[in-house]
Amino acid sequence: MRPILMKGHERPLTFLKYNRDGDLLFSCAKDHTPTVWFADNGERLGTYRGHNGAVWTCDVSRDSMRLLTGSADQTVKLWNVQTGTQLYTFNFGSPARSVEFAVGDKLAIITTDPFMELTSAIHVKRIAKDPTEQTEESVLVIKGPQGRINRAVWGPLNSTIISAGEDTVIRIWDSETGKLLRESDKESGHKKTITSLAKAADGSHFLTGSLDKSAKLWDTRTLTLIKTYGTERPVNAVTMSPLLDHVVLGGGQDASAVTTTDHRAGKFEAKFYDKILQEEIGGVKGHFGPINALAFNPDGKSFSSGGEDGYVRLHHFDPDYFNIKI
């Protein structure tokens, strides 16, 4: 399996996102410039220029027409995917960490970091069909969790919002009222910052990765813990195969501790686990630094990883991969 190396970013990668059709891959990095690539051959299609800070997150609408990006420059920008023009800028008083379009693309969740006196918050914004009618106002603002919210995503049918972050608790909120519906159990939950969250293709369960060196699989409606995948390093990124029962974890030790060790010892590989049996089934090496972002192509036939080394690696699976027997 020869990876395609995509070099377009000058700084560490922060986030990767495929569009719904799986033909485009969007990458965010600390170099202010989100980039879009062809997902089959890794060719760079274009960049989105306008942010003045690290870009932490992005999401693309179902019709692949619009892109949302959240940045440390305290803005979230809405772009035309094809032309790269900025359609709208949402301004916040603190960095934007996580964005996601709702099913139907009429709403979007944006989370903002704690900053100065502000606490972290989850904002629900209405996304207008016509960019000229777009407004700044929030439909709903939820405050409450301590520390940074690293990820917030929509639950089934847009009726709930799932959030997770520094205070290690996963919460489910009512997306109409902002009422807290459920919290993850302290005993069975993560013990350190939750860094990442990935939903299953059908939305029935989701996966969280944490600095406590584990990833956990949860039921979306009841927040019951289903499985735990242990590893020997902090987990920065998680993703799940839409085709097979495979879970992929990426991470590595803190970037500050990396320089002192050999890259082989740093264990910067994407590790594959069997979703049901919780056993490790393989790994994909290659990055010269911790993996910060992982994404599976919606067709399940390839995946990409983004690292602290500024590279995106695109892996198309060999036929053998689909016949792995445990």
mmCIF file of N, CA and C in Angstrom, residues 190 205-210 212-218 225-233 235 238-240 245-249 271-280:
data_model
loop_
_atom_site.group_PDB
_atom_site.id
_atom_site.type_symbol
_atom_site.label_atom_id
_atom_site.label_comp_id
_atom_site.label_asym_id
_atom_site.label_seq_id
_atom_site.Cartn_x
_atom_site.Cartn_y
_atom_site.Cartn_z
ATOM 1 N N HIS A 190 -13.785 8.758 29.870
ATOM 2 C CA HIS A 190 -12.361 9.085 29.717
ATOM 3 C C HIS A 190 -11.838 9.783 30.966
ATOM 4 N N HIS A 205 -23.796 5.200 16.508
ATOM 5 C CA HIS A 205 -22.775 5.198 17.563
ATOM 6 C C HIS A 205 -21.642 6.135 17.144
ATOM 7 N N PHE A 206 -20.810 6.482 18.115
ATOM 8 C CA PHE A 206 -19.686 7.370 17.795
ATOM 9 C C PHE A 206 -18.473 6.988 18.619
ATOM 10 N N LEU A 207 -17.325 7.453 18.173
ATOM 11 C CA LEU A 207 -16.050 7.073 18.754
ATOM 12 C C LEU A 207 -15.362 8.318 19.303
ATOM 13 N N THR A 208 -14.796 8.224 20.501
ATOM 14 C CA THR A 208 -14.039 9.347 21.047
ATOM 15 C C THR A 208 -12.604 8.915 21.309
ATOM 16 N N GLY A 209 -11.670 9.827 21.082
ATOM 17 C CA GLY A 209 -10.265 9.562 21.376
ATOM 18 C C GLY A 209 -9.810 10.528 22.452
ATOM 19 N N SER A 210 -8.892 10.063 23.299
ATOM 20 C CA SER A 210 -8.501 10.897 24.436
ATOM 21 C C SER A 210 -7.017 10.795 24.736
ATOM 22 N N ASP A 212 -5.945 10.059 27.446
ATOM 23 C CA ASP A 212 -5.731 8.998 28.441
ATOM 24 C C ASP A 212 -5.336 7.679 27.761
ATOM 25 N N LYS A 213 -4.921 7.769 26.490
ATOM 26 C CA LYS A 213 -4.404 6.623 25.727
ATOM 27 C C LYS A 213 -5.475 5.594 25.419
ATOM 28 N N SER A 214 -6.689 6.061 25.206
ATOM 29 C CA SER A 214 -7.729 5.116 24.816
ATOM 30 C C SER A 214 -8.711 5.785 23.876
ATOM 31 N N ALA A 215 -9.480 4.940 23.188
ATOM 32 C CA ALA A 215 -10.614 5.422 22.405
ATOM 33 C C ALA A 215 -11.824 4.630 22.890
ATOM 34 N N LYS A 216 -12.989 5.263 22.882
ATOM 35 C CA LYS A 216 -14.186 4.580 23.374
ATOM 36 C C LYS A 216 -15.326 4.721 22.368
ATOM 37 N N LEU A 217 -16.127 3.663 22.277
ATOM 38 C CA LEU A 217 -17.265 3.632 21.364
ATOM 39 C C LEU A 217 -18.537 3.775 22.191
ATOM 40 N N TRP A 218 -19.412 4.715 21.803
ATOM 41 C CA TRP A 218 -20.610 5.014 22.590
ATOM 42 C C TRP A 218 -21.872 4.891 21.757
ATOM 43 N N LEU A 225 -21.555 3.105 27.138
ATOM 44 C CA LEU A 225 -20.236 2.744 26.630
ATOM 45 C C LEU A 225 -20.312 1.342 26.026
ATOM 46 N N ILE A 226 -19.894 1.204 24.753
ATOM 47 C CA ILE A 226 -19.977 -0.100 24.097
ATOM 48 C C ILE A 226 -18.629 -0.814 24.125
ATOM 49 N N LYS A 227 -17.573 -0.109 23.697
ATOM 50 C CA LYS A 227 -16.247 -0.729 23.623
ATOM 51 C C LYS A 227 -15.178 0.270 24.030
ATOM 52 N N THR A 228 -14.025 -0.270 24.455
ATOM 53 C CA THR A 228 -12.866 0.571 24.740
ATOM 54 C C THR A 228 -11.656 -0.009 24.024
ATOM 55 N N TYR A 229 -10.886 0.866 23.363
ATOM 56 C CA TYR A 229 -9.691 0.420 22.657
ATOM 57 C C TYR A 229 -8.480 1.061 23.332
ATOM 58 N N GLY A 230 -7.647 0.238 23.918
ATOM 59 C CA GLY A 230 -6.498 0.766 24.643
ATOM 60 C C GLY A 230 -5.275 0.807 23.742
ATOM 61 N N THR A 231 -4.435 1.820 23.950
ATOM 62 C CA THR A 231 -3.193 1.898 23.181
ATOM 63 C C THR A 231 -2.127 2.444 24.126
ATOM 64 N N GLU A 232 -0.881 2.556 23.635
ATOM 65 C CA GLU A 232 0.169 2.969 24.581
ATOM 66 C C GLU A 232 0.596 4.400 24.370
ATOM 67 N N ARG A 233 -0.281 5.203 23.738
ATOM 68 C CA ARG A 233 0.083 6.607 23.535
ATOM 69 C C ARG A 233 -1.181 7.452 23.530
ATOM 70 N N VAL A 235 -4.173 9.569 22.256
ATOM 71 C CA VAL A 235 -4.885 9.501 20.981
ATOM 72 C C VAL A 235 -5.321 10.915 20.574
ATOM 73 N N VAL A 238 -9.349 10.019 15.695
ATOM 74 C CA VAL A 238 -10.013 8.723 15.536
ATOM 75 C C VAL A 238 -10.897 8.762 14.289
ATOM 76 N N THR A 239 -11.092 7.604 13.684
ATOM 77 C CA THR A 239 -12.059 7.505 12.587
ATOM 78 C C THR A 239 -12.507 6.051 12.478
ATOM 79 N N MET A 240 -13.623 5.829 11.785
ATOM 80 C CA MET A 240 -14.172 4.478 11.641
ATOM 81 C C MET A 240 -14.416 4.177 10.180
ATOM 82 N N ASP A 245 -15.804 -3.423 10.022
ATOM 83 C CA ASP A 245 -15.804 -3.099 11.447
ATOM 84 C C ASP A 245 -14.387 -2.760 11.901
ATOM 85 N N HIS A 246 -13.875 -1.659 11.383
ATOM 86 C CA HIS A 246 -12.522 -1.243 11.726
ATOM 87 C C HIS A 246 -12.532 0.157 12.322
ATOM 88 N N VAL A 247 -11.709 0.306 13.360
ATOM 89 C CA VAL A 247 -11.543 1.585 14.032
ATOM 90 C C VAL A 247 -10.079 1.992 13.856
ATOM 91 N N VAL A 248 -9.833 3.247 13.528
ATOM 92 C CA VAL A 248 -8.447 3.697 13.346
ATOM 93 C C VAL A 248 -8.133 4.798 14.366
ATOM 94 N N LEU A 249 -7.000 4.634 15.057
ATOM 95 C CA LEU A 249 -6.568 5.636 16.040
ATOM 96 C C LEU A 249 -5.226 6.202 15.607
ATOM 97 N N LYS A 271 -3.181 3.215 13.861
ATOM 98 C CA LYS A 271 -3.409 1.834 14.294
ATOM 99 C C LYS A 271 -4.833 1.401 13.990
ATOM 100 N N PHE A 272 -4.954 0.223 13.410
ATOM 101 C CA PHE A 272 -6.275 -0.339 13.098
ATOM 102 C C PHE A 272 -6.690 -1.346 14.167
ATOM 103 N N TYR A 273 -7.941 -1.226 14.603
ATOM 104 C CA TYR A 273 -8.476 -2.170 15.594
ATOM 105 C C TYR A 273 -9.744 -2.796 15.041
ATOM 106 N N ASP A 274 -10.023 -4.023 15.478
ATOM 107 C CA ASP A 274 -11.306 -4.631 15.153
ATOM 108 C C ASP A 274 -12.350 -4.008 16.073
ATOM 109 N N LYS A 275 -13.407 -3.444 15.482
ATOM 110 C CA LYS A 275 -14.394 -2.696 16.271
ATOM 111 C C LYS A 275 -15.078 -3.566 17.321
ATOM 112 N N ILE A 276 -15.344 -4.816 16.952
ATOM 113 C CA ILE A 276 -16.084 -5.698 17.855
ATOM 114 C C ILE A 276 -15.167 -6.350 18.885
ATOM 115 N N LEU A 277 -14.049 -6.921 18.385
ATOM 116 C CA LEU A 277 -13.171 -7.695 19.271
ATOM 117 C C LEU A 277 -12.186 -6.817 20.044
ATOM 118 N N GLN A 278 -12.101 -5.555 19.670
ATOM 119 C CA GLN A 278 -11.218 -4.583 20.327
ATOM 120 C C GLN A 278 -9.736 -4.931 20.200
ATOM 121 N N GLU A 279 -9.403 -5.802 19.236
ATOM 122 C CA GLU A 279 -8.004 -6.208 19.074
ATOM 123 C C GLU A 279 -7.335 -5.401 17.971
ATOM 124 N N GLU A 280 -6.038 -5.154 18.169
ATOM 125 C CA GLU A 280 -5.290 -4.435 17.138
ATOM 126 C C GLU A 280 -5.037 -5.365 15.956
#
